[in-house]
Short mmCIF file of C-alpha atoms in Angstrom, two decimals:
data_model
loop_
_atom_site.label_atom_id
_atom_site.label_comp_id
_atom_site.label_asym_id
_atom_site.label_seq_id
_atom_site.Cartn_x
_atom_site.Cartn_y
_atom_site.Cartn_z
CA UNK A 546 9.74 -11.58 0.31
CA UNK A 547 11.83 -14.32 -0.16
CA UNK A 548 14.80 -12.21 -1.27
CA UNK A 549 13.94 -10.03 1.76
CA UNK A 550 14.13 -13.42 4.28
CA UNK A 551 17.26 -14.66 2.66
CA UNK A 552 19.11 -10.99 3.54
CA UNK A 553 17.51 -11.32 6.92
CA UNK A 554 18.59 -14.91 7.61
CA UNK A 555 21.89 -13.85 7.20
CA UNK A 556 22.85 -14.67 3.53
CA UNK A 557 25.78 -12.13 1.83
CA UNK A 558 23.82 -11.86 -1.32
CA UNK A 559 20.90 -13.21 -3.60
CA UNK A 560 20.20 -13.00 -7.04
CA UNK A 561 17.41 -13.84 -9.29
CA UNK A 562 17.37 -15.38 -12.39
CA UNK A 563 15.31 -15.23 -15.35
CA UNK A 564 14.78 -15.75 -18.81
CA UNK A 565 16.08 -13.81 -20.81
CA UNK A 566 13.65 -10.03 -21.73
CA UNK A 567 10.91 -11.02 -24.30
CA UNK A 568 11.04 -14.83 -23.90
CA UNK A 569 9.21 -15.45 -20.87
CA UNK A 570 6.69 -18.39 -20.43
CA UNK A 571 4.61 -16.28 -18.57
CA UNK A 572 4.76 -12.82 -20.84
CA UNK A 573 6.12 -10.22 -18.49
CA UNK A 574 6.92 -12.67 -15.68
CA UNK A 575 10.77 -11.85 -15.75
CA UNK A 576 10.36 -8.18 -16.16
CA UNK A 577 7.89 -8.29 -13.23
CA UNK A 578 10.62 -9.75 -11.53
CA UNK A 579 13.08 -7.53 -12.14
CA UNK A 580 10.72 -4.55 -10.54
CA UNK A 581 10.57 -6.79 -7.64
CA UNK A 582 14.27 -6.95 -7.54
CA UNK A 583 14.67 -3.22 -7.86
CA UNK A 584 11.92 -2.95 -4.94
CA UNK A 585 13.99 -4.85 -2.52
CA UNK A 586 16.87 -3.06 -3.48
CA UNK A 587 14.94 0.17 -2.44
CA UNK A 588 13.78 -1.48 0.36
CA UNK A 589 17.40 -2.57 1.86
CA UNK A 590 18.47 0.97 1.39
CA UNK A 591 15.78 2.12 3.03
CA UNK A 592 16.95 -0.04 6.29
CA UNK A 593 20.81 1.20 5.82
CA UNK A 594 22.05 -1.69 4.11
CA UNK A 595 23.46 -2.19 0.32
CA UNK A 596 20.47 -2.78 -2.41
CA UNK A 597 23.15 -4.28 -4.71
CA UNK A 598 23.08 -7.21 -2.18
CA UNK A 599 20.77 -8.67 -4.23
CA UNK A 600 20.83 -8.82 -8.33
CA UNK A 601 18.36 -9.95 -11.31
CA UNK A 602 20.35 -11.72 -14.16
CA UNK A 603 18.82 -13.15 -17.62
CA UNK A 604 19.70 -15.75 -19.23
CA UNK A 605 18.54 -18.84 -21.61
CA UNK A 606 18.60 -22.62 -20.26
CA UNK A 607 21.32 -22.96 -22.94
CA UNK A 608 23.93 -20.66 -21.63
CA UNK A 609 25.05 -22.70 -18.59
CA UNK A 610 28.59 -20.58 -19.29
CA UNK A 611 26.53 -17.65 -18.96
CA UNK A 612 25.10 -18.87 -15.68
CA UNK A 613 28.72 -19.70 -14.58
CA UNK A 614 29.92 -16.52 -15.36
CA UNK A 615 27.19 -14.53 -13.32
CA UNK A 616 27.99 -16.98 -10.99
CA UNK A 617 30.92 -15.66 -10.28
CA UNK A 618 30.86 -12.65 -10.76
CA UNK A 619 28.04 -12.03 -8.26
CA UNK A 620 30.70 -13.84 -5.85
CA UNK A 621 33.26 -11.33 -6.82
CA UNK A 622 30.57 -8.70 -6.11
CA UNK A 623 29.37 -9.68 -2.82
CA UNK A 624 32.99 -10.61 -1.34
CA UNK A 625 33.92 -6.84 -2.21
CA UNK A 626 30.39 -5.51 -0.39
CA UNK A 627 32.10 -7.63 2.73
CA UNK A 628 29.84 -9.68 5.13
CA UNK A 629 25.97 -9.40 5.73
CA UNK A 630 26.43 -6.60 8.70
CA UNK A 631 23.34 -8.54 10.44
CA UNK A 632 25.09 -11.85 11.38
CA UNK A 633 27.34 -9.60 13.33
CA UNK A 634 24.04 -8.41 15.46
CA UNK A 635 22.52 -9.83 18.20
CA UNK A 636 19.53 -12.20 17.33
CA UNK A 637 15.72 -10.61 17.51
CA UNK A 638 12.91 -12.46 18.05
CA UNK A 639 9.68 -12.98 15.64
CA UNK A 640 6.74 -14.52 15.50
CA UNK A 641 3.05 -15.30 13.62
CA UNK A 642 -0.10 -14.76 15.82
CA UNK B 468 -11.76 0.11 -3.01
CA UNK B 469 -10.29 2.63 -0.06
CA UNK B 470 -6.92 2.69 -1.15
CA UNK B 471 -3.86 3.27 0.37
CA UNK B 472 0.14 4.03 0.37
CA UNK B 473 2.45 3.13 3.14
CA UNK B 474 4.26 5.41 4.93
CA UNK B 475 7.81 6.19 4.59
CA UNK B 476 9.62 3.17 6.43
CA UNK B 477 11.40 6.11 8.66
CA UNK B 478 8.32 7.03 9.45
CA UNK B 479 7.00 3.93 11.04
CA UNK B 480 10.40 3.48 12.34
CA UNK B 481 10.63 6.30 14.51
CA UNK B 482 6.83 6.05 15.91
CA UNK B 483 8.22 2.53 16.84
CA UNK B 484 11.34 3.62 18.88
CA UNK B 485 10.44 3.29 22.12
CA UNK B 486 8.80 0.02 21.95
CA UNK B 487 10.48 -3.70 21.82
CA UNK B 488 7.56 -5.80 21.24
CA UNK B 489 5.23 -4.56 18.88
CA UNK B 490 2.53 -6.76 16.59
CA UNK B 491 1.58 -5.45 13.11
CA UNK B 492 -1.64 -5.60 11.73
CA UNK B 493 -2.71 -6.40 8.55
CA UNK B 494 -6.25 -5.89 6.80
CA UNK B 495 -7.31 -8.45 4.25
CA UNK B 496 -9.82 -6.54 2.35
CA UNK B 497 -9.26 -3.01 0.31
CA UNK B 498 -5.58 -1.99 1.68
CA UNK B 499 -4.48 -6.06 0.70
CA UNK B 500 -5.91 -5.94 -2.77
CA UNK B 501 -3.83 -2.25 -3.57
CA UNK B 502 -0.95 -4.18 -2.32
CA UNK B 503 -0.51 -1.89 0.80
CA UNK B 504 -1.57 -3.78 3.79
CA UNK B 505 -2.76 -6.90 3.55
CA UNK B 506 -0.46 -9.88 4.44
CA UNK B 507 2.41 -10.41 2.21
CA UNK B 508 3.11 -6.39 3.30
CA UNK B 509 2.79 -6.91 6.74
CA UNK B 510 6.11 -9.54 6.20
CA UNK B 511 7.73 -7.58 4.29
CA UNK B 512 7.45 -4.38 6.99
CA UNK B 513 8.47 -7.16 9.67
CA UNK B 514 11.49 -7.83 7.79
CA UNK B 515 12.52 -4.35 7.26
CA UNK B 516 11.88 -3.24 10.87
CA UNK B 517 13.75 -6.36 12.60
CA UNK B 518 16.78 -5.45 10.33
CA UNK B 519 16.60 -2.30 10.49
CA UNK B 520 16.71 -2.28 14.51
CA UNK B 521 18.78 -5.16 14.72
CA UNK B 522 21.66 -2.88 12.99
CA UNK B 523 20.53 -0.29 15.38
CA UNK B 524 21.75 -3.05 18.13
CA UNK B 525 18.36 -2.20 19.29
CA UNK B 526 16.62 -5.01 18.61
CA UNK B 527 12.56 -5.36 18.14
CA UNK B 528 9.95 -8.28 18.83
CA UNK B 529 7.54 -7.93 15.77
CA UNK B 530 4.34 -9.98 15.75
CA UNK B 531 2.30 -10.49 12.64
CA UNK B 532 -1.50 -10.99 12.03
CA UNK B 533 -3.58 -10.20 9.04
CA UNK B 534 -7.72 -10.29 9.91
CA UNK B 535 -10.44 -10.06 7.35
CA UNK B 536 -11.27 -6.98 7.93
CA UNK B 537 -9.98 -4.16 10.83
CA UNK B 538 -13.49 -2.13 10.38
CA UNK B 539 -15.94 -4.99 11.98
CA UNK B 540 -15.74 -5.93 15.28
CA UNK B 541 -16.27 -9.45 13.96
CA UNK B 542 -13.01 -9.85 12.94
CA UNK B 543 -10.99 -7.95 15.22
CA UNK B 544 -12.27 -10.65 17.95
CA UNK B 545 -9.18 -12.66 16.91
CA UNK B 546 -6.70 -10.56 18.24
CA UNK B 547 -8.02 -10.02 21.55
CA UNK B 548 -5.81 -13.41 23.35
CA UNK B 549 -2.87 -11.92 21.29
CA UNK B 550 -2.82 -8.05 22.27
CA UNK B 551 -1.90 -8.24 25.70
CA UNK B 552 1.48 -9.84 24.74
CA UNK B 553 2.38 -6.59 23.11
CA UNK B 554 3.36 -2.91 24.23
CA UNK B 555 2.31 -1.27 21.04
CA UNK B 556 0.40 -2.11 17.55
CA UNK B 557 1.20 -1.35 13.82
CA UNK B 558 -1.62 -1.25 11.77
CA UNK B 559 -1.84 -1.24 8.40
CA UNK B 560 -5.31 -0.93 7.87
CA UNK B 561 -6.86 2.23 6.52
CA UNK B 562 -7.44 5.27 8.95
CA UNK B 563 -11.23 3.23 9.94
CA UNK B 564 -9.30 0.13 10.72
CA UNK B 565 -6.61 2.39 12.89
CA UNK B 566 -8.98 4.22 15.07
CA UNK B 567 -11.22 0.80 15.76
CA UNK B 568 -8.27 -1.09 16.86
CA UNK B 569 -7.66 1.83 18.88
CA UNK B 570 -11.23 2.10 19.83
CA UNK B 571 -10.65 -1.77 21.12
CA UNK B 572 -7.55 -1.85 23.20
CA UNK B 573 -8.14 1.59 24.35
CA UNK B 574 -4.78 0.61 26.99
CA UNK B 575 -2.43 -0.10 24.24
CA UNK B 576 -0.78 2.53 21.25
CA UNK B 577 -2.13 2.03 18.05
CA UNK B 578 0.23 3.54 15.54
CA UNK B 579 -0.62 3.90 11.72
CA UNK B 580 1.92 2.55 9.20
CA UNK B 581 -0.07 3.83 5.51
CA UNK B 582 -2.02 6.86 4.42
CA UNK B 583 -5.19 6.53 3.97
CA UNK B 584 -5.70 7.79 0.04
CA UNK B 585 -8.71 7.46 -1.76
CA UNK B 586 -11.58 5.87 -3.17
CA UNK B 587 -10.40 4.37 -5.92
CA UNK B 588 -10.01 2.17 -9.16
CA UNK B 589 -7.33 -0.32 -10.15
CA UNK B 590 -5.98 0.71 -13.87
CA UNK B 591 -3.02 -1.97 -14.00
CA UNK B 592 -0.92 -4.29 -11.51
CA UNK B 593 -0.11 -1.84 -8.24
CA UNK B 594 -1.56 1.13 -10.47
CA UNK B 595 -5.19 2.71 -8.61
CA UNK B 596 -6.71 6.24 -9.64
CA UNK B 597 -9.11 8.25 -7.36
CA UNK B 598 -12.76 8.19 -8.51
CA UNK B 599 -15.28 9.19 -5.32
CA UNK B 600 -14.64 11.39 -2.45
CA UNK B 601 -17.58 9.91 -0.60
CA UNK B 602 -19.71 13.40 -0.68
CA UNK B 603 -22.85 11.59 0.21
CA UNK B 604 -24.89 13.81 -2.27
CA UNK B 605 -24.03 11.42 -5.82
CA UNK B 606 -24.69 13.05 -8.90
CA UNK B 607 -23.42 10.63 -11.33
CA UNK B 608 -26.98 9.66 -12.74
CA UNK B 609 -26.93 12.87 -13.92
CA UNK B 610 -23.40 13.79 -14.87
CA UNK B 611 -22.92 10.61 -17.50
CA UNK B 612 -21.22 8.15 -14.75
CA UNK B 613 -18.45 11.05 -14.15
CA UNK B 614 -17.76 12.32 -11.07
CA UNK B 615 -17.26 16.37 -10.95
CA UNK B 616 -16.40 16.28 -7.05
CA UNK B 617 -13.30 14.19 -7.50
CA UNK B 618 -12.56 15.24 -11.32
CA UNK B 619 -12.88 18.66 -11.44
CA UNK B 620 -10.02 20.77 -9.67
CA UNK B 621 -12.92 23.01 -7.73
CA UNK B 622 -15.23 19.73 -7.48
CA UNK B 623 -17.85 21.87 -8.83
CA UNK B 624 -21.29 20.29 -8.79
CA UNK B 625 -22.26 23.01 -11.44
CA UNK B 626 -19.84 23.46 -14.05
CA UNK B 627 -18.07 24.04 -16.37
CA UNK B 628 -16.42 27.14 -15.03
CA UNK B 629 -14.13 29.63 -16.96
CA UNK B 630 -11.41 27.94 -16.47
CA UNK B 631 -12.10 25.01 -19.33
CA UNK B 632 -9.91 25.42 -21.98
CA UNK B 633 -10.56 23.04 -24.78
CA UNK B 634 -10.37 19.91 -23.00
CA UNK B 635 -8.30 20.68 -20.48
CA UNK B 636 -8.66 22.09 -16.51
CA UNK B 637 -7.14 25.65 -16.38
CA UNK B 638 -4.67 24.19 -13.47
CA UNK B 639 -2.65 22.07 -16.04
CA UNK B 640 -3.47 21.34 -19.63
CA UNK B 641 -2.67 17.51 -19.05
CA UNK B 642 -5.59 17.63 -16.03
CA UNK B 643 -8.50 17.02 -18.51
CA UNK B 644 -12.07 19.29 -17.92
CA UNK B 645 -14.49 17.01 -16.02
CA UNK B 646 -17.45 19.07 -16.93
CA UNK B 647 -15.95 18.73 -20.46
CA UNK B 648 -15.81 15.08 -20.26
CA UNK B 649 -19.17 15.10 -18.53
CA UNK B 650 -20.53 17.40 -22.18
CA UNK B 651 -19.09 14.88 -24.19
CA UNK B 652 -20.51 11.72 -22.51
CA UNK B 653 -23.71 13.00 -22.49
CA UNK B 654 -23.96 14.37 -25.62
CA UNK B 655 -23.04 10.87 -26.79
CA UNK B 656 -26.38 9.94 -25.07
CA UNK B 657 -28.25 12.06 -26.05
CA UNK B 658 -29.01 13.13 -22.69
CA UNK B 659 -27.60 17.23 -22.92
CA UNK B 660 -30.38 18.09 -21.04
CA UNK B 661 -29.23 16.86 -17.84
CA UNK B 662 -26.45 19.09 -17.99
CA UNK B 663 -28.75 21.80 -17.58
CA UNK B 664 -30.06 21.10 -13.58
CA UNK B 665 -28.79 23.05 -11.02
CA UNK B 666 -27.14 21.07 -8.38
CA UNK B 667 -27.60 22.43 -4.83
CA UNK B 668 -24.04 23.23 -2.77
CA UNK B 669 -23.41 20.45 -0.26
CA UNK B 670 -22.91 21.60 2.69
CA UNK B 671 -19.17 21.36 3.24
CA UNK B 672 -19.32 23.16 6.70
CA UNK B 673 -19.17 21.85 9.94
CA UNK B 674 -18.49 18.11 8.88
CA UNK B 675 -19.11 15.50 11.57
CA UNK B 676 -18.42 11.63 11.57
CA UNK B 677 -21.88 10.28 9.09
CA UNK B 678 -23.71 7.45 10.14
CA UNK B 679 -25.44 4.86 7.56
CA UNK B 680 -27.39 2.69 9.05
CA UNK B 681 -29.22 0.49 6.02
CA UNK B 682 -33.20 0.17 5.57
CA UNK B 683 -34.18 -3.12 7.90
CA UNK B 684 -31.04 -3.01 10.32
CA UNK B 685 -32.36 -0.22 12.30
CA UNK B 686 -32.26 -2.02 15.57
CA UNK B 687 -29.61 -4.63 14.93
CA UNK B 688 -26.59 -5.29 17.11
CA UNK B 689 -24.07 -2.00 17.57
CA UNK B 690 -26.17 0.14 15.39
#
């Protein structure tokens, strides 16, 4: 969802990232994560847009290099997709009963 | 659990096209615990229909509740101050919750955004499997806890049939035999015998809506 409201707010891209495949905390936590990713990439298809908007990475809290380089390279990635097509839209309205 | 799939978003999208201010309904019993319809779905639908209609440059007003429960009046109470606001409502209840909203707010479209699967259990995280069909007539005292009517390809009551072939249903060798299942479990028992009485037919044929009404609620409110 939050992946899903960033996109909607407007932002170009969002990625997720996790530790990296077998060392999670939490077991399975970052390849949960990942199926989430691949959900909302489904799910921004679905709607016409680009699912590679948003991207799962893995890496250790050591490899701040690592974390640089996806850095950019997600930045490389999203300035070729172009601009989030919904900032050029009209705002709609929503709201919680 | 009653569980549940939602529709194709295409789907919802296109019973939605003629209205601009629509409010989606979520249930927070059976269709929120199979991850279907409860409330964190109901967002996530939101989402996907404002963006989807805002790159349409025909944009949509989405409201978003999630009750208790759509099947008990109780419940549905909440959303009577809120209804009027909208020209149309999503829900993603199962088909019981659909048709009482509907039932409610007669005046306003009530549009369905999951099918309505099955009875079923959960095996794993977002993973259910079918177990009852809801026959009314349960045999599973008898048949070792397995259920032939949703197990068995023909849902025979009296089986096994000719088509059991070692283990498996005739239809596909990966389906396995209930009645075969149902042998083994109660030969495990002990209790082969049971295997042995006759089940009458249920009578399939001109199906209407069934009533329950439990022992010492017979004249309680809306019964």
């Amino acid at each position: 969802m939050h992946l899903l409201r960033a996109i909607q707010k407007g932002a170009d891209g969002a990625y997720v990232v996790g530790c990296l495949e077998g060392t999670c905390h939490y077991n399975e936590g970052n390849i949960r994560a990942r199926q989430r990713v691949e959900h909302v990439q489904r799910l921004l298809e679905e709607i016409g847009m680009e699912g590679d908007r948003v991207r799962m990475y893995n890496l250790s809290s050591g490899e701040g290099p690592t974390f640089a380089a996806y850095a950019k390279e997600m930045t490389e990635h999203i300035k070729k997709l172009g601009p989030n097509p919904l900032k050029q839209k009209k705002k709609s309205k929503r709201r919680i009963v | 659990m009653i569980i549940a799939k939602r529709k194709p978003f295409d789907e919802i999208k296109d019973m939605l096209k003629g209205y601009k201010k629509v409010l989606t309904v979520g249930c927070g019993t059976c269709v929120a615990v199979c991850l279907a319809g409860g409330e964190k779905e109901v967002d996530v639908l939101n989402a996907e229909l404002e963006m989807s209609r805002k790159l349409d440059d025909n944009p949509i007003e989405v409201g978003a509740a999630t009750i208790e429960r759509q099947c008990d009046r109780e419940y549905l109470e909440a959303l009577d101050a809120s209804v009027d606001e909208y020209e149309a409502i999503l829900s993603m209840a199962c088909g019981a919750g659909v048709q009482f909203l509907a039932e409610r707010y007669p005046e306003k479209p009530v549009f369905p955004a999951v099918n309505t699967t099955f009875i079923g259990v959960n095996q794993g995280v977002g993973w259910y499997e079918e177990r009852c069909r809801s026959c009314s007539s349960c045999v599973l005292g008898i048949t070792g806890g397995i259920c032939p009517v949703t197990m068995c390809a023909k849902g025979l009551f009296n089986g096994p049939c000719g088509g059991t072939n070692k283990g498996s249903c005739e239809i596909n060798k990966d389906q396995p035999c209930a009645w075969y299942l149902i042998y083994e479990r109660l030969k495990k028992q002990g209790r082969l015998d049971c295997i042995m009485e006759v089940q009458p037919a249920t009578a399939w044929e001109n199906q209407v809506p069934r009533t329950v009404i439990q022992p010492g609620y017979e004249k309680s409110e809306g019964a």
